[in-house]
């Protein structure tokens, strides 16, 4: 049976979700998990965007050996050079070159004629081939490009050395029938696709909720690579969701008769990891990985499932890696059990990180009887953040209550190890804490969103605070966890400030995307 390649762009298009900025260690952690999941290609970033993006792609390229590691590039010599340099040490590396081709993008964004677009695309593909034999070309906004021009540029790109041609539905505008026909038409019209064994690829955005349906229609039309993200995260309404595509191809293999190399039992832990590290919560009713995806509320359904599971369940939750019951750790659990659990959740920490995470686990287990998977994920997330943190919270004292002016005294350790302390009053305790932190760090943002929830059940549960901070138009998110919700609030604010550095590159990336 044929296979379709799964090209995961969680770390590139997925990270373009507002507020989803990831640090380098977080990206490497996700890349390791994507490799274990069995994705064929990992698009690890856009190396020209910033040094941070370049270093992340390089770090992923150095770490991953089973999947191909890909870097994105516009059609400029500097872009291609950065992408080529970033992937050059990968065991298997790809450069992905893109240039917009639709009339609306040509006229209003690029202000370039068709001939110029073909010329710069061909030059860039040739340059990319100097770094690797594996070059992908995307005529951006392909689904809104005139068919004749699409044929012309695809032919030219293949002749220049592109080995994969990706046809993006950049704005989520396509219908399944129309999108599938682009693939079947090009295969029929351009013999070079068959002669050179060129892989055609889909890349669908979800603006009208059609990304997965369109991707599957592309496969029916002849696509043999699907670009997608975990939990469907990505620009605006997101990209096609990997878990939905993979499980559709698996569950309805009788119809599609095509396989992927994905180990479906790793889907759920990967979804959890991406959600924890990006801070993008998975909606409860999300197909495959949502909390309600396998929950049966109606009595008739429950009765049916108890008599014969398949009456109302088309997939076995165990097949996508949903544990039947979660193991609970406590204060008597030792290093070995903790290490084991961290590995089962898909994380690979260094010995030093594990030791520090274990101490945090012990401290938490002293405060709360049962430590759940969600608690362990949060500890590991914090561990990955600490590596790149500029400021660390070392002390917090808050006075609040009726007839009292809320006051917070905050002590922070900076990256040189120096401790600084300041105090502030505020409208409430959280406002007082945030004012004190803003004074100490010199970073003042406006709070766009503040959410608090209990991570697990029980009154001893940890409180999780998630915030969104707007700093000069940049949106960054922060997450803090503690059994003390004021401490969790302070940690969330600091985590957002620490991420601002990475977010600066995100802004640069978005501007560059718009201008070339
Ligand atoms: O959506 C899009 O067109 C893209 C390209 C860069 C492939 O993300
Ligand atoms: Zn995209």
Coordinates of C-alpha atoms and ligand atoms in Angstrom, one line a residue:
X1 CA 0.0 0.0 0.0
X2 CA 1.2 3.6 -0.8
X3 CA 2.2 6.0 1.9
X4 CA 1.6 9.7 2.3
X5 CA 4.4 11.8 3.9
X6 CA 3.4 13.8 7.0
X7 CA 5.2 17.2 7.1
X8 CA 4.7 18.8 10.5
X9 CA 4.9 22.5 10.7
X10 CA 3.9 23.0 14.3
X11 CA 7.3 24.7 15.0
X12 CA 7.0 27.1 12.1
X13 CA 3.4 27.8 10.9
X14 CA 2.0 26.6 14.3
X15 CA 4.3 28.9 16.2
X16 CA 2.9 31.8 14.1
X17 CA -0.3 31.5 16.3
X18 CA -0.5 34.8 18.2
X19 CA 1.0 34.3 21.6
X20 CA 2.4 30.8 20.9
X21 CA 6.1 31.8 21.0
X22 CA 8.3 28.9 22.0
X23 CA 11.8 29.0 23.5
X24 CA 14.7 27.0 21.9
X25 CA 14.6 24.2 24.5
X26 CA 10.8 23.9 24.1
X27 CA 11.2 23.7 20.3
X28 CA 13.8 20.9 20.7
X29 CA 11.6 19.0 23.1
X30 CA 8.7 19.2 20.7
X31 CA 10.9 18.2 17.8
X32 CA 12.1 15.1 19.7
X33 CA 8.5 14.1 20.3
X34 CA 7.5 14.7 16.6
X35 CA 10.4 12.4 15.7
X36 CA 9.1 9.7 18.1
X37 CA 5.6 10.2 16.6
X38 CA 7.0 9.3 13.3
X39 CA 6.6 12.5 11.2
X40 CA 8.5 12.4 8.0
X41 CA 9.5 16.0 7.9
X42 CA 9.7 18.6 10.7
X43 CA 9.6 22.2 9.6
X44 CA 11.6 23.7 12.4
X45 CA 11.4 27.4 11.7
X46 CA 12.2 30.4 9.5
X47 CA 15.9 30.9 10.0
X48 CA 16.2 34.4 8.5
X49 CA 13.6 35.8 10.9
X50 CA 16.1 36.1 13.8
X51 CA 19.1 34.6 15.4
X52 CA 16.8 32.8 17.7
X53 CA 14.9 31.2 14.9
X54 CA 18.2 30.3 13.1
X55 CA 19.6 28.7 16.3
X56 CA 16.4 26.7 16.9
X57 CA 16.4 25.2 13.4
X58 CA 20.1 24.4 13.9
X59 CA 19.5 22.8 17.3
X60 CA 16.6 20.7 15.9
X61 CA 18.8 19.7 12.9
X62 CA 21.5 18.5 15.3
X63 CA 19.1 16.6 17.5
X64 CA 16.8 14.8 15.1
X65 CA 18.0 11.9 13.0
X66 CA 14.9 10.0 11.9
X67 CA 12.9 12.8 10.4
X68 CA 14.0 15.3 7.7
X69 CA 14.5 18.8 9.2
X70 CA 13.4 21.7 7.1
X71 CA 13.9 25.5 7.2
X72 CA 11.7 28.0 5.4
X73 CA 13.0 30.7 3.1
X74 CA 11.7 33.4 0.9
X75 CA 13.2 33.9 -2.5
X76 CA 16.1 36.1 -1.6
X77 CA 19.8 35.1 -1.6
X78 CA 20.2 36.0 2.1
X79 CA 17.1 34.0 3.1
X80 CA 18.2 30.9 1.2
X81 CA 21.7 31.2 2.7
X82 CA 20.4 31.3 6.3
X83 CA 18.0 28.4 5.7
X84 CA 20.7 26.4 4.0
X85 CA 23.2 27.0 6.8
X86 CA 20.7 26.2 9.5
X87 CA 19.9 22.7 8.1
X88 CA 23.3 21.8 6.7
X89 CA 24.4 19.6 9.6
X90 CA 21.1 17.7 9.6
X91 CA 21.3 14.0 8.9
X92 CA 18.5 14.7 6.3
X93 CA 17.9 18.4 5.6
X94 CA 15.4 20.3 3.4
X95 CA 15.1 23.9 2.3
X96 CA 11.6 25.1 1.7
X97 CA 11.5 28.1 -0.7
X98 CA 8.2 30.0 -1.2
X99 CA 7.1 32.9 -3.3
X100 CA 3.5 34.2 -3.7
X101 CA 2.0 33.6 -7.2
X102 CA -1.7 34.7 -7.0
X103 CA -2.7 37.9 -8.8
X104 CA -3.8 39.6 -5.6
X105 CA -0.4 38.8 -4.0
X106 CA 1.6 39.8 -7.1
X107 CA -0.2 43.1 -7.5
X108 CA -0.6 44.3 -3.9
X109 CA 2.0 42.5 -1.8
X110 CA 5.0 41.8 -4.1
X111 CA 4.3 44.4 -6.8
X112 CA 6.1 42.0 -9.2
X113 CA 5.3 40.7 -12.6
X114 CA 4.9 37.0 -13.3
X115 CA 8.3 36.8 -15.1
X116 CA 10.1 38.2 -12.1
X117 CA 8.4 35.8 -9.8
X118 CA 9.5 32.9 -11.9
X119 CA 13.0 34.3 -12.2
X120 CA 13.5 34.8 -8.4
X121 CA 11.9 31.4 -7.6
X122 CA 14.2 29.6 -10.0
X123 CA 17.3 31.4 -8.8
X124 CA 16.4 30.6 -5.2
X125 CA 15.7 26.9 -5.9
X126 CA 19.1 26.6 -7.6
X127 CA 20.8 28.3 -4.7
X128 CA 19.1 26.0 -2.2
X129 CA 20.2 23.0 -4.2
X130 CA 23.8 24.1 -3.3
X131 CA 23.0 23.1 0.3
X132 CA 20.8 20.0 -0.2
X133 CA 19.3 17.8 -2.8
X134 CA 15.9 18.0 -1.0
X135 CA 14.3 21.3 -2.0
X136 CA 10.6 22.1 -1.6
X137 CA 9.0 25.0 -3.5
X138 CA 5.6 26.6 -2.6
X139 CA 3.8 29.0 -4.9
X140 CA 2.1 30.8 -2.0
X141 CA -1.7 31.3 -2.4
X142 CA -1.6 28.5 -5.0
X143 CA -5.3 27.9 -4.7
X144 CA -6.1 31.4 -5.9
X145 CA -3.4 31.4 -8.6
X146 CA -4.5 31.3 -12.3
X147 CA -4.1 27.7 -13.4
X148 CA -1.9 28.6 -16.5
X149 CA 0.5 30.5 -14.4
X150 CA 0.6 27.7 -11.8
X151 CA 1.5 25.2 -14.5
X152 CA 4.2 27.5 -15.7
X153 CA 5.8 28.1 -12.4
X154 CA 5.6 24.5 -11.2
X155 CA 7.3 23.3 -14.4
X156 CA 10.0 26.0 -14.0
X157 CA 10.5 25.1 -10.3
X158 CA 10.9 21.4 -11.1
X159 CA 13.4 22.1 -13.9
X160 CA 15.4 24.3 -11.5
X161 CA 15.7 21.4 -9.0
X162 CA 12.7 21.4 -6.7
X163 CA 11.8 17.8 -5.6
X164 CA 8.6 18.6 -3.7
X165 CA 6.0 21.0 -4.9
X166 CA 3.7 22.3 -2.2
X167 CA 0.4 24.0 -3.3
X168 CA -0.8 26.0 -0.3
X169 CA -4.4 27.1 0.3
X170 CA -2.8 30.0 2.2
X171 CA -6.1 31.8 3.2
X172 CA -8.3 28.7 3.6
X173 CA -10.4 29.6 0.6
X174 CA -10.5 26.3 -1.3
X175 CA -13.3 23.8 -1.6
X176 CA -12.4 20.1 -1.4
X177 CA -13.4 19.4 -5.0
X178 CA -11.6 22.4 -6.4
X179 CA -8.5 21.9 -4.3
X180 CA -8.3 18.1 -5.2
X181 CA -8.6 19.0 -8.9
X182 CA -5.6 21.3 -8.8
X183 CA -3.5 18.2 -8.0
X184 CA -5.0 15.9 -10.5
X185 CA -4.9 18.6 -13.2
X186 CA -1.2 19.3 -12.6
X187 CA -0.3 15.6 -12.6
X188 CA -2.1 15.2 -15.9
X189 CA -0.8 18.4 -17.5
X190 CA 2.8 18.2 -16.5
X191 CA 4.5 14.9 -17.4
X192 CA 7.7 16.1 -15.6
X193 CA 5.9 15.4 -12.3
X194 CA 5.8 11.7 -13.0
X195 CA 9.1 11.5 -14.9
X196 CA 11.0 13.0 -12.0
X197 CA 9.0 11.4 -9.2
X198 CA 8.0 14.8 -7.8
X199 CA 6.0 14.7 -4.6
X200 CA 3.0 17.1 -4.6
X201 CA 2.1 18.4 -1.2
X202 CA -1.0 20.0 0.4
X203 CA -0.9 22.9 2.9
X204 CA -4.3 24.0 4.1
X205 CA -5.4 26.7 6.4
X206 CA -8.6 26.4 8.4
X207 CA -10.3 29.8 7.9
X208 CA -13.6 28.2 6.8
X209 CA -13.1 25.0 8.8
X210 CA -12.1 23.0 5.7
X211 CA -8.4 22.4 6.2
X212 CA -8.6 18.7 7.0
X213 CA -11.3 18.0 4.3
X214 CA -9.2 19.9 1.7
X215 CA -6.0 18.1 2.7
X216 CA -7.8 14.7 2.2
X217 CA -9.2 15.8 -1.1
X218 CA -5.6 16.7 -2.2
X219 CA -4.6 13.1 -1.3
X220 CA -7.4 11.8 -3.6
X221 CA -6.1 14.2 -6.3
X222 CA -2.6 12.7 -6.0
X223 CA -0.8 14.6 -3.2
X224 CA 1.7 12.4 -1.4
X225 CA 2.7 14.8 1.3
X226 CA 0.4 16.6 3.8
X227 CA 1.5 19.7 5.7
X228 CA -0.2 20.0 9.1
X229 CA 0.2 20.9 12.8
X230 CA -0.5 19.2 16.1
X231 CA -3.9 20.3 17.4
X232 CA -4.3 22.3 14.2
X233 CA -2.5 25.4 15.6
X234 CA -1.3 28.0 13.2
X235 CA -1.9 31.4 11.6
X236 CA -5.4 32.8 12.2
X237 CA -7.8 29.8 12.4
X238 CA -4.8 27.4 12.2
X239 CA -3.6 24.7 9.8
X240 CA -4.9 21.2 9.1
X241 CA -4.8 19.1 12.3
X242 CA -2.3 16.2 12.1
X243 CA -4.2 14.0 14.5
X244 CA -7.4 14.3 12.4
X245 CA -5.7 13.6 9.1
X246 CA -3.8 10.6 10.5
X247 CA -6.8 9.1 12.2
X248 CA -9.1 9.6 9.2
X249 CA -6.6 7.8 6.9
X250 CA -6.3 5.0 9.5
X251 CA -9.9 4.6 10.5
X252 CA -11.2 4.9 6.9
X253 CA -8.3 3.0 5.3
X254 CA -11.0 1.0 3.4
X255 CA -11.7 4.2 1.5
X256 CA -8.4 6.0 1.2
X257 CA -6.2 2.9 0.9
X258 CA -3.1 4.9 1.9
X259 CA -0.9 4.7 5.0
X260 CA 1.2 7.1 7.0
X261 CA 4.3 6.3 9.1
X262 CA 2.8 7.8 12.2
X263 CA 2.7 5.9 15.5
X264 CA -0.8 6.8 16.5
X265 CA -0.3 5.8 20.1
X266 CA 1.9 8.9 20.5
X267 CA -0.7 11.3 19.3
X268 CA -2.3 12.1 22.7
X269 CA 1.0 12.7 24.5
X270 CA 2.2 14.9 21.6
X271 CA -1.0 16.9 21.7
X272 CA -0.6 17.4 25.4
X273 CA 3.0 18.5 25.1
X274 CA 2.2 21.0 22.4
X275 CA -0.7 22.4 24.3
X276 CA 1.4 22.7 27.6
X277 CA 4.4 24.3 25.9
X278 CA 2.5 26.7 23.6
X279 CA -0.2 27.6 26.2
X280 CA -2.8 27.0 23.5
X281 CA -5.6 25.1 25.2
X282 CA -7.3 22.3 23.2
X283 CA -11.1 22.8 23.0
X284 CA -13.0 20.2 24.9
X285 CA -14.9 18.8 21.9
X286 CA -11.8 18.8 19.6
X287 CA -11.8 15.6 17.5
X288 CA -9.3 12.9 18.6
X289 CA -7.6 14.8 21.4
X290 CA -10.3 16.9 23.1
X291 CA -11.3 16.1 26.7
X292 CA -14.8 15.0 25.4
X293 CA -13.7 13.2 22.3
X294 CA -14.4 9.8 23.9
X295 CA -16.9 10.8 26.6
X296 CA -20.4 9.5 26.4
X297 CA -23.0 11.5 28.2
X298 CA -26.3 10.1 26.9
X299 CA -27.7 7.1 28.7
X300 CA -28.5 5.3 25.5
X301 CA -24.9 5.8 24.2
X302 CA -23.4 4.6 27.5
X303 CA -25.6 1.6 27.5
X304 CA -24.5 0.9 23.9
X305 CA -20.8 1.3 24.6
X306 CA -21.0 -1.0 27.7
X307 CA -22.7 -3.7 25.6
X308 CA -20.4 -3.3 22.6
X309 CA -17.8 -0.5 22.4
X310 CA -18.0 -0.1 18.6
X311 CA -21.7 0.8 18.7
X312 CA -20.7 4.4 19.5
X313 CA -16.9 4.5 19.3
X314 CA -15.2 4.3 15.8
X315 CA -11.8 4.5 17.4
X316 CA -10.3 2.9 20.5
X317 CA -8.9 5.7 22.8
X318 CA -6.0 3.5 23.6
X319 CA -5.0 3.6 19.9
X320 CA -4.3 7.3 20.0
X321 CA -2.5 7.0 23.3
X322 CA -5.2 8.1 25.8
X323 CA -4.3 6.3 29.0
X324 CA -7.2 4.2 30.5
X325 CA -6.3 5.6 33.9
X326 CA -3.6 8.0 34.9
X327 CA -0.9 7.0 37.3
X328 CA -0.8 9.3 40.3
X329 CA 2.5 10.0 42.1
X330 CA 2.9 11.2 45.7
X331 CA 5.5 12.1 48.3
X332 CA 6.7 8.5 48.6
X333 CA 7.4 8.2 44.9
X334 CA 11.1 8.1 44.2
X335 CA 13.4 9.4 41.5
X336 CA 13.0 6.4 39.4
X337 CA 9.1 6.6 39.3
X338 CA 9.3 10.3 38.6
X339 CA 11.9 9.8 35.7
X340 CA 9.8 7.1 34.3
X341 CA 6.7 9.2 34.3
X342 CA 8.5 12.2 32.7
X343 CA 9.7 9.9 29.9
X344 CA 6.2 8.4 29.4
X345 CA 4.8 11.9 29.0
X346 CA 7.3 12.3 26.1
X347 CA 9.9 14.6 27.7
X348 CA 13.6 14.1 27.5
X349 CA 15.3 16.1 30.2
X350 CA 19.1 16.2 30.9
X351 CA 20.2 14.7 34.2
X352 CA 20.6 18.2 35.6
X353 CA 17.1 19.3 34.5
X354 CA 15.7 16.0 35.9
X355 CA 17.3 16.6 39.2
X356 CA 15.9 20.1 39.5
X357 CA 12.5 19.0 38.3
X358 CA 12.5 16.1 40.9
X359 CA 13.2 18.6 43.7
X360 CA 10.2 20.7 42.5
X361 CA 8.1 17.5 42.4
X362 CA 9.1 16.6 46.0
X363 CA 8.2 20.1 47.2
X364 CA 4.9 19.9 45.4
X365 CA 4.2 16.4 46.8
X366 CA 4.7 17.8 50.2
X367 CA 2.0 20.4 49.7
X368 CA -0.5 18.2 47.9
X369 CA -1.2 14.5 48.3
X370 CA -1.5 13.4 44.7
X371 CA 0.6 14.6 41.9
X372 CA -1.1 14.2 38.5
X373 CA 0.3 14.1 34.9
X374 CA -0.8 17.7 34.5
X375 CA 1.3 18.7 37.5
X376 CA 4.4 16.9 36.1
X377 CA 3.9 18.5 32.7
X378 CA 3.8 21.9 34.3
X379 CA 7.0 21.3 36.3
X380 CA 8.8 20.2 33.1
X381 CA 7.5 23.2 31.2
X382 CA 8.8 25.5 34.0
X383 CA 12.2 23.6 33.8
X384 CA 12.4 24.3 30.0
X385 CA 11.6 28.0 30.6
X386 CA 14.2 28.4 33.4
X387 CA 17.0 27.8 30.9
X388 CA 16.3 30.9 28.9
X389 CA 14.9 33.1 31.7
X390 CA 16.2 36.6 32.3
X391 CA 14.5 37.0 35.7
X392 CA 13.6 34.5 38.4
X393 CA 11.1 35.1 41.2
X394 CA 12.9 34.5 44.5
X395 CA 10.6 36.3 47.0
X396 CA 7.0 37.5 47.2
X397 CA 5.1 39.1 50.0
X398 CA 1.6 40.4 49.6
X399 CA -0.8 42.3 51.9
X400 CA -4.4 42.5 50.9
X401 CA -7.9 42.3 52.3
X402 CA -10.8 44.6 53.2
X403 CA -9.8 48.1 54.3
X404 CA -6.2 47.5 53.3
X405 CA -4.3 49.0 50.4
X406 CA -3.0 46.0 48.5
X407 CA 0.8 46.0 48.6
X408 CA 3.3 43.6 47.1
X409 CA 7.0 43.3 47.8
X410 CA 8.8 41.3 45.0
X411 CA 12.4 40.0 44.9
X412 CA 13.8 39.0 41.5
X413 CA 17.1 37.4 40.6
X414 CA 18.5 38.7 37.3
X415 CA 20.6 36.6 34.8
X416 CA 23.8 37.8 36.6
X417 CA 22.6 36.3 39.8
X418 CA 21.9 39.7 41.4
X419 CA 18.9 40.1 43.6
X420 CA 16.7 43.2 43.3
X421 CA 13.7 44.1 45.4
X422 CA 10.9 46.6 45.1
X423 CA 7.4 47.2 46.4
X424 CA 4.3 48.6 44.9
X425 CA 0.6 49.2 45.8
X426 CA -2.2 48.4 43.3
X427 CA -6.0 48.2 42.8
X428 CA -5.8 44.6 44.0
X429 CA -3.0 42.1 45.0
X430 CA -2.3 41.0 41.4
X431 CA -2.1 44.6 40.2
X432 CA 0.3 45.4 43.0
X433 CA 2.5 42.4 42.1
X434 CA 2.5 43.3 38.4
X435 CA 3.4 47.0 39.1
X436 CA 6.3 45.9 41.3
X437 CA 7.6 43.5 38.6
X438 CA 7.2 46.1 35.9
X439 CA 9.3 48.5 38.0
X440 CA 12.0 45.9 38.7
X441 CA 12.3 44.7 35.1
X442 CA 11.6 48.0 33.3
X443 CA 9.2 46.1 31.1
X444 CA 5.7 47.5 31.2
X445 CA 2.9 45.8 29.1
X446 CA -0.8 46.0 29.2
X447 CA -2.6 42.9 30.4
X448 CA -4.9 41.7 27.7
X449 CA -6.1 38.5 29.3
X450 CA -5.8 36.9 32.8
X451 CA -7.2 33.4 33.4
X452 CA -7.0 31.2 36.4
X453 CA -8.0 27.6 36.8
X454 CA -7.2 24.6 38.9
X455 CA -4.9 22.2 37.1
X456 CA -6.3 19.1 38.7
X457 CA -9.2 18.2 40.9
X458 CA -9.3 18.7 44.7
X459 CA -8.9 21.7 47.0
X460 CA -5.1 21.2 47.2
X461 CA -4.8 21.5 43.4
X462 CA -2.3 23.8 41.8
X463 CA -3.6 27.1 40.4
X464 CA -2.6 27.8 36.9
X465 CA -2.6 31.4 35.8
X466 CA -2.4 32.2 32.0
X467 CA -1.9 35.7 30.9
X468 CA -1.5 37.6 27.6
X469 CA 0.6 40.7 27.7
X470 CA 0.6 43.4 25.0
X471 CA 4.0 45.0 24.9
X472 CA 4.2 47.7 22.2
X473 CA 1.8 45.7 20.0
X474 CA 3.5 42.4 20.6
X475 CA 1.3 39.8 22.2
X476 CA 3.1 37.3 24.5
X477 CA 1.6 34.8 26.8
X478 CA 2.8 33.7 30.2
X479 CA 1.9 30.8 32.4
X480 CA 2.6 30.3 36.1
X481 CA 1.7 27.4 38.4
X482 CA 1.7 27.2 42.1
X483 CA -0.5 26.1 45.0
X484 CA -0.5 29.8 45.9
X485 CA -2.4 31.7 43.2
X486 CA -0.7 35.0 43.9
X487 CA 2.7 33.3 43.3
X488 CA 1.2 31.7 40.1
X489 CA 0.2 35.2 39.0
X490 CA 3.7 36.5 39.5
X491 CA 5.3 33.6 37.7
X492 CA 2.9 34.0 34.7
X493 CA 3.9 37.7 34.4
X494 CA 7.6 36.9 34.6
X495 CA 7.2 34.0 32.0
X496 CA 5.6 36.5 29.6
X497 CA 8.4 39.0 30.1
X498 CA 11.0 36.3 29.6
X499 CA 9.3 35.3 26.3
X500 CA 9.4 38.8 25.0
X501 CA 12.9 38.2 23.7
X502 CA 11.7 35.4 21.5
X503 CA 8.6 37.3 20.5
X504 CA 10.7 40.1 19.1
X505 CA 11.8 37.6 16.4
X506 CA 8.1 36.7 15.8
X507 CA 7.3 40.4 15.0
X508 CA 10.2 40.6 12.6
X509 CA 9.0 37.4 10.9
X510 CA 5.5 38.7 10.5
X511 CA 6.8 42.0 8.9
X512 CA 9.1 40.1 6.6
X513 CA 6.3 37.8 5.6
X514 CA 4.2 40.8 4.5
X515 CA 6.9 42.6 2.6
X516 CA 8.5 40.0 0.3
Ligands
LIG1 O1 0.3 29.2 4.1 C1 1.2 29.3 3.4 O2 1.2 29.6 2.2 C2 2.6 29.1 3.9 C3 3.7 29.0 3.0 C4 4.9 29.6 3.5 C5 3.9 27.6 2.6 O3 2.7 28.9 5.1
LIG2 ZN1 0.7 28.3 6.0

